[in-house]
Amino acid sequence: MSTKKILTKKSLDFFEKYLNNAAPTGYEWEGQKLWMNYLKPYVDTFITDTYGTAVGVINPDAKYKVVIEGHSDEISWYVNYITDNGLIYVIRNGGSDHQIAPSKWVNIHTKNGMVKGVFGWPAIHTRKSGKEEPPKLDNIFIDIGAKDKAEVEKMGVHVGCVITYPDEFHILNKDKFVCRAIDNRAGGFMVAEVARLLHENKKKLPFGLYITNSVQEEIGLRGAEMITNTIKPNVAIITDVCHDTTTPMIEKKTQGHTEIGAGPVISYAPAVQNKLRERIIETADANKIPFQRMAASRATGTDTDAFAYSNGGVASALISLPLRYMHTTVETVHRDDVENVIRLIYETLLNIKEGETFSYFD
């Protein structure tokens, strides 16, 4: 397969639309509908579950099953407390970063539609020099322009409403994709592109392929935990994001060295099945796909862990997309890495034979 031009105008238009759509943890279904609509021409059927995970299936009758997976949810906030004078305090839904909140616009999702707000912050003139309070979960607050609690409630905002950032997709210097929620809408996008390429290149797989877009990863891999028990796969290749560690204030001695533009990142971890990982590395070498390596101590912190330890053990591996500024509204990845993750998953699938166990004892 050509090393260039994997991403088409149609696929990039979908990626932008898919990123811009809000899909906070627990509220992923509108994004899933966009994703399924894009994937529909390339798969035979779909599986969905109670909490919103979506799976496109190729060869649904095949006994041997391979999963390629990303997760669909983005971090967000919940309305937690409304003060008498109409200000809103929040709690996290996933790993939302309190430090980036001050002066950000927000969208509060209500039954009556979207309510705009801002994370307020005291003016620099009013703060004590040298004794400034940093942003913390208990001092960041949202102002929606209401004079009191009654007006907040009249606007349809109540405890439990979910809150997202409105920041949308941009391209920086021609080949860097910037948006909130690239973690990990990029994963869902990349596995969908693998399905598109298999279809366009008329590749027939000797197994069932389950293109999976899981929900609720950001609060503990919950969607993957549910769907793996439905699919009962033999093999799972997961894609998520990992940190570019070349920007300031990141300690490489603890975080390792990985960077955007240098290729997909292949993980070493107890949950990563060694024979499957080596197959991925051999595939990268054979197809001249650049890659990087990363070590995880106990857990990958991704849906890999949920698939690996399910159903008595599923041969699982992780291919990550290096990303700058994770869990901010300016998450940044390199177009070349996006294309190479797609290529690596695609080529690896062509190297998996029906019935392989990846057993260390065969």
Tab-separated table of C-alpha atoms in Angstrom:
chain	number	residue	atom	x	y	z
A	1	MET	CA	0.000	0.000	0.000
A	2	SER	CA	1.285	3.473	-0.845
A	3	THR	CA	2.995	5.344	1.984
A	4	LYS	CA	1.325	8.604	0.952
A	5	LYS	CA	-2.180	9.970	0.721
A	6	ILE	CA	-4.037	7.656	3.065
A	7	LEU	CA	-6.201	10.509	4.295
A	8	THR	CA	-8.631	11.837	1.700
A	9	LYS	CA	-10.620	15.064	1.747
A	10	LYS	CA	-13.710	13.025	2.629
A	11	SER	CA	-11.971	11.330	5.550
A	12	LEU	CA	-10.546	14.610	6.878
A	13	ASP	CA	-13.961	16.271	6.592
A	14	PHE	CA	-15.374	13.422	8.680
A	15	PHE	CA	-12.521	13.675	11.207
A	16	GLU	CA	-13.183	17.400	11.686
A	17	LYS	CA	-16.947	16.904	12.067
A	18	TYR	CA	-16.400	13.970	14.433
A	19	LEU	CA	-13.931	15.906	16.612
A	20	ASN	CA	-16.113	19.017	16.780
A	21	ASN	CA	-19.128	17.027	17.971
A	22	ALA	CA	-19.310	16.816	21.779
A	23	ALA	CA	-19.354	13.261	23.176
A	24	PRO	CA	-18.592	13.421	26.898
A	25	THR	CA	-18.240	10.218	28.917
A	26	GLY	CA	-21.722	8.759	29.370
A	27	TYR	CA	-23.160	10.841	26.495
A	28	GLU	CA	-21.370	9.400	23.466
A	29	TRP	CA	-24.300	8.368	21.259
A	30	GLU	CA	-24.492	11.350	18.864
A	31	GLY	CA	-20.816	10.908	18.052
A	32	GLN	CA	-21.344	7.177	17.656
A	33	LYS	CA	-24.099	7.852	15.110
A	34	LEU	CA	-21.708	10.051	13.071
A	35	TRP	CA	-19.049	7.348	13.254
A	36	MET	CA	-21.414	4.536	12.263
A	37	ASN	CA	-22.742	6.541	9.349
A	38	TYR	CA	-19.187	7.033	8.046
A	39	LEU	CA	-18.282	3.372	8.581
A	40	LYS	CA	-21.494	1.923	7.110
A	41	PRO	CA	-20.284	1.407	3.490
A	42	TYR	CA	-17.258	-0.581	4.684
A	43	VAL	CA	-18.797	-3.138	7.073
A	44	ASP	CA	-21.391	-5.912	6.930
A	45	THR	CA	-23.290	-5.147	10.129
A	46	PHE	CA	-23.193	-3.304	13.465
A	47	ILE	CA	-23.367	-4.285	17.124
A	48	THR	CA	-24.315	-1.716	19.770
A	49	ASP	CA	-24.795	-2.138	23.495
A	50	THR	CA	-26.800	-0.605	26.333
A	51	TYR	CA	-24.232	2.064	27.189
A	52	GLY	CA	-23.479	3.119	23.618
A	53	THR	CA	-20.413	1.236	22.416
A	54	ALA	CA	-20.602	0.716	18.636
A	55	VAL	CA	-18.942	-2.043	16.610
A	56	GLY	CA	-18.771	-2.375	12.833
A	57	VAL	CA	-18.352	-6.014	11.818
A	58	ILE	CA	-16.769	-7.507	8.696
A	59	ASN	CA	-17.389	-11.274	8.238
A	60	PRO	CA	-19.802	-11.583	11.201
A	61	ASP	CA	-20.187	-15.353	10.771
A	62	ALA	CA	-16.476	-16.123	11.166
A	63	LYS	CA	-15.539	-18.073	14.279
A	64	TYR	CA	-12.116	-16.431	14.766
A	65	LYS	CA	-12.505	-12.788	15.838
A	66	VAL	CA	-10.095	-9.855	15.742
A	67	VAL	CA	-10.849	-6.486	17.349
A	68	ILE	CA	-9.354	-3.137	16.359
A	69	GLU	CA	-10.441	-0.504	18.864
A	70	GLY	CA	-10.448	3.127	19.904
A	71	HIS	CA	-12.620	4.948	22.451
A	72	SER	CA	-15.214	7.581	21.703
A	73	ASP	CA	-15.630	9.596	24.904
A	74	GLU	CA	-14.045	12.898	25.893
A	75	ILE	CA	-13.353	14.351	29.311
A	76	SER	CA	-15.886	16.852	30.636
A	77	TRP	CA	-17.374	18.349	33.799
A	78	TYR	CA	-20.637	17.972	35.723
A	79	VAL	CA	-22.594	20.753	37.403
A	80	ASN	CA	-22.111	19.908	41.088
A	81	TYR	CA	-23.343	22.929	43.082
A	82	ILE	CA	-25.180	26.168	42.266
A	83	THR	CA	-24.623	29.123	44.625
A	84	ASP	CA	-27.347	31.520	45.752
A	85	ASN	CA	-25.871	34.223	43.507
A	86	GLY	CA	-25.978	31.982	40.413
A	87	LEU	CA	-22.416	30.675	40.075
A	88	ILE	CA	-21.719	27.031	39.299
A	89	TYR	CA	-19.144	24.712	40.861
A	90	VAL	CA	-18.146	21.527	39.048
A	91	ILE	CA	-16.788	18.013	39.490
A	92	ARG	CA	-14.852	15.990	36.953
A	93	ASN	CA	-16.231	13.512	34.441
A	94	GLY	CA	-12.921	11.877	33.536
A	95	GLY	CA	-9.517	13.511	34.030
A	96	SER	CA	-10.477	17.126	33.359
A	97	ASP	CA	-7.648	19.579	34.034
A	98	HIS	CA	-8.538	22.286	36.580
A	99	GLN	CA	-5.459	24.346	35.644
A	100	ILE	CA	-6.640	25.103	32.102
A	101	ALA	CA	-10.179	26.080	33.146
A	102	PRO	CA	-9.974	29.821	34.048
A	103	SER	CA	-11.250	32.069	31.214
A	104	LYS	CA	-12.420	29.135	29.064
A	105	TRP	CA	-15.831	29.197	27.386
A	106	VAL	CA	-18.032	26.186	28.133
A	107	ASN	CA	-21.166	24.553	26.791
A	108	ILE	CA	-23.630	23.278	29.403
A	109	HIS	CA	-25.833	20.554	27.930
A	110	THR	CA	-29.472	20.844	29.047
A	111	LYS	CA	-32.808	19.427	27.912
A	112	ASN	CA	-33.590	22.871	26.451
A	113	GLY	CA	-30.375	22.926	24.404
A	114	MET	CA	-26.940	24.414	24.992
A	115	VAL	CA	-26.315	27.097	27.618
A	116	LYS	CA	-23.094	29.104	27.226
A	117	GLY	CA	-20.910	29.955	30.184
A	118	VAL	CA	-17.376	30.970	31.148
A	119	PHE	CA	-14.980	29.773	33.812
A	120	GLY	CA	-14.498	33.058	35.687
A	121	TRP	CA	-11.305	34.040	37.491
A	122	PRO	CA	-10.417	37.017	39.725
A	123	ALA	CA	-8.620	39.815	37.873
A	124	ILE	CA	-4.836	40.058	38.248
A	125	HIS	CA	-5.285	43.445	40.015
A	126	THR	CA	-7.227	41.834	42.869
A	127	ARG	CA	-4.799	38.986	43.595
A	128	LYS	CA	-2.024	39.192	46.184
A	129	SER	CA	1.377	39.176	44.527
A	130	GLY	CA	3.425	36.189	45.662
A	131	LYS	CA	0.456	34.552	47.407
A	132	GLU	CA	-1.714	33.765	44.420
A	133	GLU	CA	-4.159	30.892	44.662
A	134	PRO	CA	-3.630	28.453	41.782
A	135	PRO	CA	-6.718	27.082	40.009
A	136	LYS	CA	-8.084	24.118	41.990
A	137	LEU	CA	-11.222	22.024	41.802
A	138	ASP	CA	-12.742	23.892	44.751
A	139	ASN	CA	-12.101	27.421	43.425
A	140	ILE	CA	-12.880	27.252	39.704
A	141	PHE	CA	-16.458	28.236	38.887
A	142	ILE	CA	-18.726	28.887	35.910
A	143	ASP	CA	-20.674	32.096	35.276
A	144	ILE	CA	-23.634	31.820	32.872
A	145	GLY	CA	-24.752	35.419	33.342
A	146	ALA	CA	-27.499	34.569	35.838
A	147	LYS	CA	-28.260	36.849	38.792
A	148	ASP	CA	-29.202	34.034	41.182
A	149	LYS	CA	-29.866	30.318	41.554
A	150	ALA	CA	-33.477	30.640	40.408
A	151	GLU	CA	-32.374	32.177	37.116
A	152	VAL	CA	-29.802	29.403	36.594
A	153	GLU	CA	-32.539	26.824	37.035
A	154	LYS	CA	-34.929	28.754	34.787
A	155	MET	CA	-32.255	28.514	32.059
A	156	GLY	CA	-32.505	24.705	32.355
A	157	VAL	CA	-29.238	24.181	34.231
A	158	HIS	CA	-29.342	21.774	37.182
A	159	VAL	CA	-26.997	19.560	39.163
A	160	GLY	CA	-25.833	16.717	36.913
A	161	CYS	CA	-25.808	18.669	33.632
A	162	VAL	CA	-22.684	17.780	31.685
A	163	ILE	CA	-20.274	20.511	30.523
A	164	THR	CA	-17.897	20.463	27.530
A	165	TYR	CA	-15.510	22.907	25.886
A	166	PRO	CA	-16.558	24.302	22.484
A	167	ASP	CA	-13.006	24.414	21.036
A	168	GLU	CA	-12.953	23.131	17.463
A	169	PHE	CA	-10.558	21.553	14.957
A	170	HIS	CA	-7.622	23.484	13.479
A	171	ILE	CA	-4.603	22.585	11.376
A	172	LEU	CA	-1.330	24.079	12.618
A	173	ASN	CA	1.501	24.615	10.114
A	174	LYS	CA	-0.080	22.367	7.445
A	175	ASP	CA	0.349	18.970	9.138
A	176	LYS	CA	-0.482	19.242	12.853
A	177	PHE	CA	-4.076	18.479	13.852
A	178	VAL	CA	-5.225	20.455	16.913
A	179	CYS	CA	-8.461	19.984	18.854
A	180	ARG	CA	-9.950	18.929	22.162
A	181	ALA	CA	-10.915	15.241	22.258
A	182	ILE	CA	-8.252	13.967	19.859
A	183	ASP	CA	-7.905	11.702	22.920
A	184	ASN	CA	-9.295	9.490	21.619
A	185	ARG	CA	-11.619	10.366	18.804
A	186	ALA	CA	-8.491	9.926	16.681
A	187	GLY	CA	-8.558	6.237	17.623
A	188	GLY	CA	-12.110	5.750	16.409
A	189	PHE	CA	-11.231	7.657	13.248
A	190	MET	CA	-8.105	5.576	12.565
A	191	VAL	CA	-9.832	2.194	12.949
A	192	ALA	CA	-12.615	3.432	10.654
A	193	GLU	CA	-9.965	4.369	8.067
A	194	VAL	CA	-8.534	0.836	8.304
A	195	ALA	CA	-11.993	-0.523	7.433
A	196	ARG	CA	-12.237	1.927	4.523
A	197	LEU	CA	-8.861	0.846	3.125
A	198	LEU	CA	-9.700	-2.855	3.411
A	199	HIS	CA	-12.898	-2.172	1.453
A	200	GLU	CA	-11.301	0.062	-1.195
A	201	ASN	CA	-8.351	-2.308	-1.712
A	202	LYS	CA	-10.755	-5.293	-1.892
A	203	LYS	CA	-8.940	-7.218	0.842
A	204	LYS	CA	-10.716	-10.358	2.066
A	205	LEU	CA	-9.871	-11.278	5.640
A	206	PRO	CA	-9.952	-14.935	6.798
A	207	PHE	CA	-11.524	-13.907	10.128
A	208	GLY	CA	-14.217	-11.693	11.579
A	209	LEU	CA	-13.049	-8.094	12.094
A	210	TYR	CA	-14.727	-6.072	14.846
A	211	ILE	CA	-14.078	-2.335	14.410
A	212	THR	CA	-14.887	-1.168	17.921
A	213	ASN	CA	-15.538	2.322	19.290
A	214	SER	CA	-15.895	1.944	23.045
A	215	VAL	CA	-17.550	4.323	25.503
A	216	GLN	CA	-16.469	5.361	29.012
A	217	GLU	CA	-12.721	4.777	28.718
A	218	GLU	CA	-11.930	7.998	30.563
A	219	ILE	CA	-13.489	6.791	33.815
A	220	GLY	CA	-11.911	3.322	33.947
A	221	LEU	CA	-12.063	1.437	30.621
A	222	ARG	CA	-15.704	0.603	31.282
A	223	GLY	CA	-17.033	0.412	27.714
A	224	ALA	CA	-14.269	-1.955	26.621
A	225	GLU	CA	-14.893	-4.077	29.718
A	226	MET	CA	-18.523	-4.503	28.625
A	227	ILE	CA	-18.101	-5.015	24.870
A	228	THR	CA	-15.261	-7.541	25.056
A	229	ASN	CA	-17.611	-9.882	26.902
A	230	THR	CA	-20.134	-9.485	24.072
A	231	ILE	CA	-17.644	-10.011	21.225
A	232	LYS	CA	-15.400	-12.609	22.922
A	233	PRO	CA	-12.468	-11.860	20.585
A	234	ASN	CA	-9.359	-13.959	20.003
A	235	VAL	CA	-7.122	-10.948	19.308
A	236	ALA	CA	-7.407	-7.229	20.106
A	237	ILE	CA	-5.310	-4.385	18.708
A	238	ILE	CA	-6.036	-1.182	20.608
A	239	THR	CA	-5.158	2.355	19.579
A	240	ASP	CA	-5.096	5.321	21.955
A	241	VAL	CA	-2.894	8.352	22.481
A	242	CYS	CA	0.325	8.687	24.470
A	243	HIS	CA	2.416	11.689	25.517
A	244	ASP	CA	4.858	13.578	23.337
A	245	THR	CA	7.533	14.083	25.995
A	246	THR	CA	9.649	16.682	24.140
A	247	THR	CA	7.786	19.787	25.345
A	248	PRO	CA	8.819	21.703	28.499
A	249	MET	CA	8.286	20.479	32.076
A	250	ILE	CA	8.082	16.752	31.205
A	251	GLU	CA	10.674	14.489	32.841
A	252	LYS	CA	11.900	11.907	30.311
A	253	LYS	CA	13.479	9.779	33.042
A	254	THR	CA	9.962	8.970	34.254
A	255	GLN	CA	7.882	9.503	31.087
A	256	GLY	CA	10.310	8.114	28.484
A	257	HIS	CA	11.073	9.693	25.089
A	258	THR	CA	8.293	9.762	22.492
A	259	GLU	CA	7.517	12.560	20.044
A	260	ILE	CA	5.011	13.599	17.414
A	261	GLY	CA	6.136	12.991	13.829
A	262	ALA	CA	8.407	10.057	14.723
A	263	GLY	CA	5.826	7.320	14.176
A	264	PRO	CA	3.342	5.114	16.052
A	265	VAL	CA	4.324	4.090	19.575
A	266	ILE	CA	4.372	0.367	20.404
A	267	SER	CA	3.940	-0.481	24.086
A	268	TYR	CA	5.666	-2.979	26.322
A	269	ALA	CA	3.521	-3.933	29.331
A	270	PRO	CA	2.264	-7.064	31.092
A	271	ALA	CA	-1.106	-6.690	29.343
A	272	VAL	CA	0.599	-6.587	25.926
A	273	GLN	CA	0.946	-10.104	24.513
A	274	ASN	CA	4.578	-10.434	23.414
A	275	LYS	CA	4.049	-12.552	20.297
A	276	LEU	CA	1.345	-10.193	19.009
A	277	ARG	CA	3.549	-7.170	19.718
A	278	GLU	CA	6.457	-8.773	17.846
A	279	ARG	CA	4.143	-9.444	14.886
A	280	ILE	CA	3.320	-5.717	14.843
A	281	ILE	CA	7.033	-4.785	14.984
A	282	GLU	CA	7.889	-7.262	12.200
A	283	THR	CA	5.065	-5.733	10.137
A	284	ALA	CA	6.400	-2.218	10.730
A	285	ASP	CA	9.919	-3.268	9.689
A	286	ALA	CA	8.717	-5.123	6.581
A	287	ASN	CA	6.640	-2.130	5.437
A	288	LYS	CA	9.200	0.515	6.460
A	289	ILE	CA	6.756	2.126	8.890
A	290	PRO	CA	8.640	4.196	11.484
A	291	PHE	CA	7.784	3.407	15.090
A	292	GLN	CA	8.742	4.257	18.656
A	293	ARG	CA	8.699	2.174	21.827
A	294	MET	CA	7.189	2.823	25.237
A	295	ALA	CA	7.255	0.876	28.501
A	296	ALA	CA	4.375	0.761	30.993
A	297	SER	CA	5.060	-0.427	34.519
A	298	ARG	CA	1.892	-2.239	35.627
A	299	ALA	CA	-0.928	-1.179	33.324
A	300	THR	CA	-1.155	0.633	30.006
A	301	GLY	CA	-4.001	2.796	31.328
A	302	THR	CA	-5.857	2.122	28.084
A	303	ASP	CA	-8.578	-0.232	26.885
A	304	THR	CA	-5.790	-2.748	26.172
A	305	ASP	CA	-5.959	-3.721	29.846
A	306	ALA	CA	-9.713	-4.373	29.671
A	307	PHE	CA	-9.436	-6.582	26.560
A	308	ALA	CA	-6.305	-8.452	27.677
A	309	TYR	CA	-7.732	-9.616	31.003
A	310	SER	CA	-11.206	-10.529	29.720
A	311	ASN	CA	-12.685	-13.869	28.718
A	312	GLY	CA	-9.837	-15.885	30.239
A	313	GLY	CA	-7.233	-13.784	28.428
A	314	VAL	CA	-7.232	-12.202	24.965
A	315	ALA	CA	-4.000	-11.638	22.984
A	316	SER	CA	-3.862	-7.841	23.022
A	317	ALA	CA	-1.475	-5.102	21.920
A	318	LEU	CA	-1.383	-1.308	21.918
A	319	ILE	CA	-0.404	1.027	19.083
A	320	SER	CA	-0.418	4.625	20.317
A	321	LEU	CA	-0.594	7.992	18.594
A	322	PRO	CA	1.867	10.477	20.160
A	323	LEU	CA	0.089	13.632	21.291
A	324	ARG	CA	1.026	16.946	22.871
A	325	TYR	CA	-0.966	18.651	25.669
A	326	MET	CA	-3.224	15.730	26.629
A	327	HIS	CA	-6.519	16.617	28.365
A	328	THR	CA	-6.330	20.240	27.230
A	329	THR	CA	-8.351	21.928	24.483
A	330	VAL	CA	-5.280	22.104	22.202
A	331	GLU	CA	-4.315	18.437	21.949
A	332	THR	CA	-1.900	18.186	19.004
A	333	VAL	CA	-0.897	15.266	16.755
A	334	HIS	CA	1.069	14.935	13.505
A	335	ARG	CA	-0.674	13.930	10.287
A	336	ASP	CA	2.174	11.525	9.417
A	337	ASP	CA	1.641	9.636	12.686
A	338	VAL	CA	-2.107	9.376	12.070
A	339	GLU	CA	-1.428	7.899	8.625
A	340	ASN	CA	1.242	5.531	9.940
A	341	VAL	CA	-0.950	4.197	12.761
A	342	ILE	CA	-3.606	3.447	10.128
A	343	ARG	CA	-1.000	1.761	7.888
A	344	LEU	CA	0.424	-0.289	10.746
A	345	ILE	CA	-2.951	-1.628	11.889
A	346	TYR	CA	-3.982	-2.332	8.268
A	347	GLU	CA	-0.784	-4.212	7.401
A	348	THR	CA	-0.815	-6.136	10.701
A	349	LEU	CA	-4.340	-7.407	9.984
A	350	LEU	CA	-3.086	-8.779	6.667
A	351	ASN	CA	-0.432	-10.720	8.644
A	352	ILE	CA	-2.836	-12.470	11.043
A	353	LYS	CA	-3.970	-15.959	10.095
A	354	GLU	CA	-7.253	-17.552	11.095
A	355	GLY	CA	-6.986	-19.650	14.241
A	356	GLU	CA	-3.698	-18.246	15.548
A	357	THR	CA	-3.446	-18.554	19.318
A	358	PHE	CA	-0.248	-16.513	19.795
A	359	SER	CA	0.464	-19.078	22.539
A	360	TYR	CA	3.964	-19.133	24.028
A	361	PHE	CA	3.682	-22.937	24.166
A	362	ASP	CA	2.906	-23.706	20.512
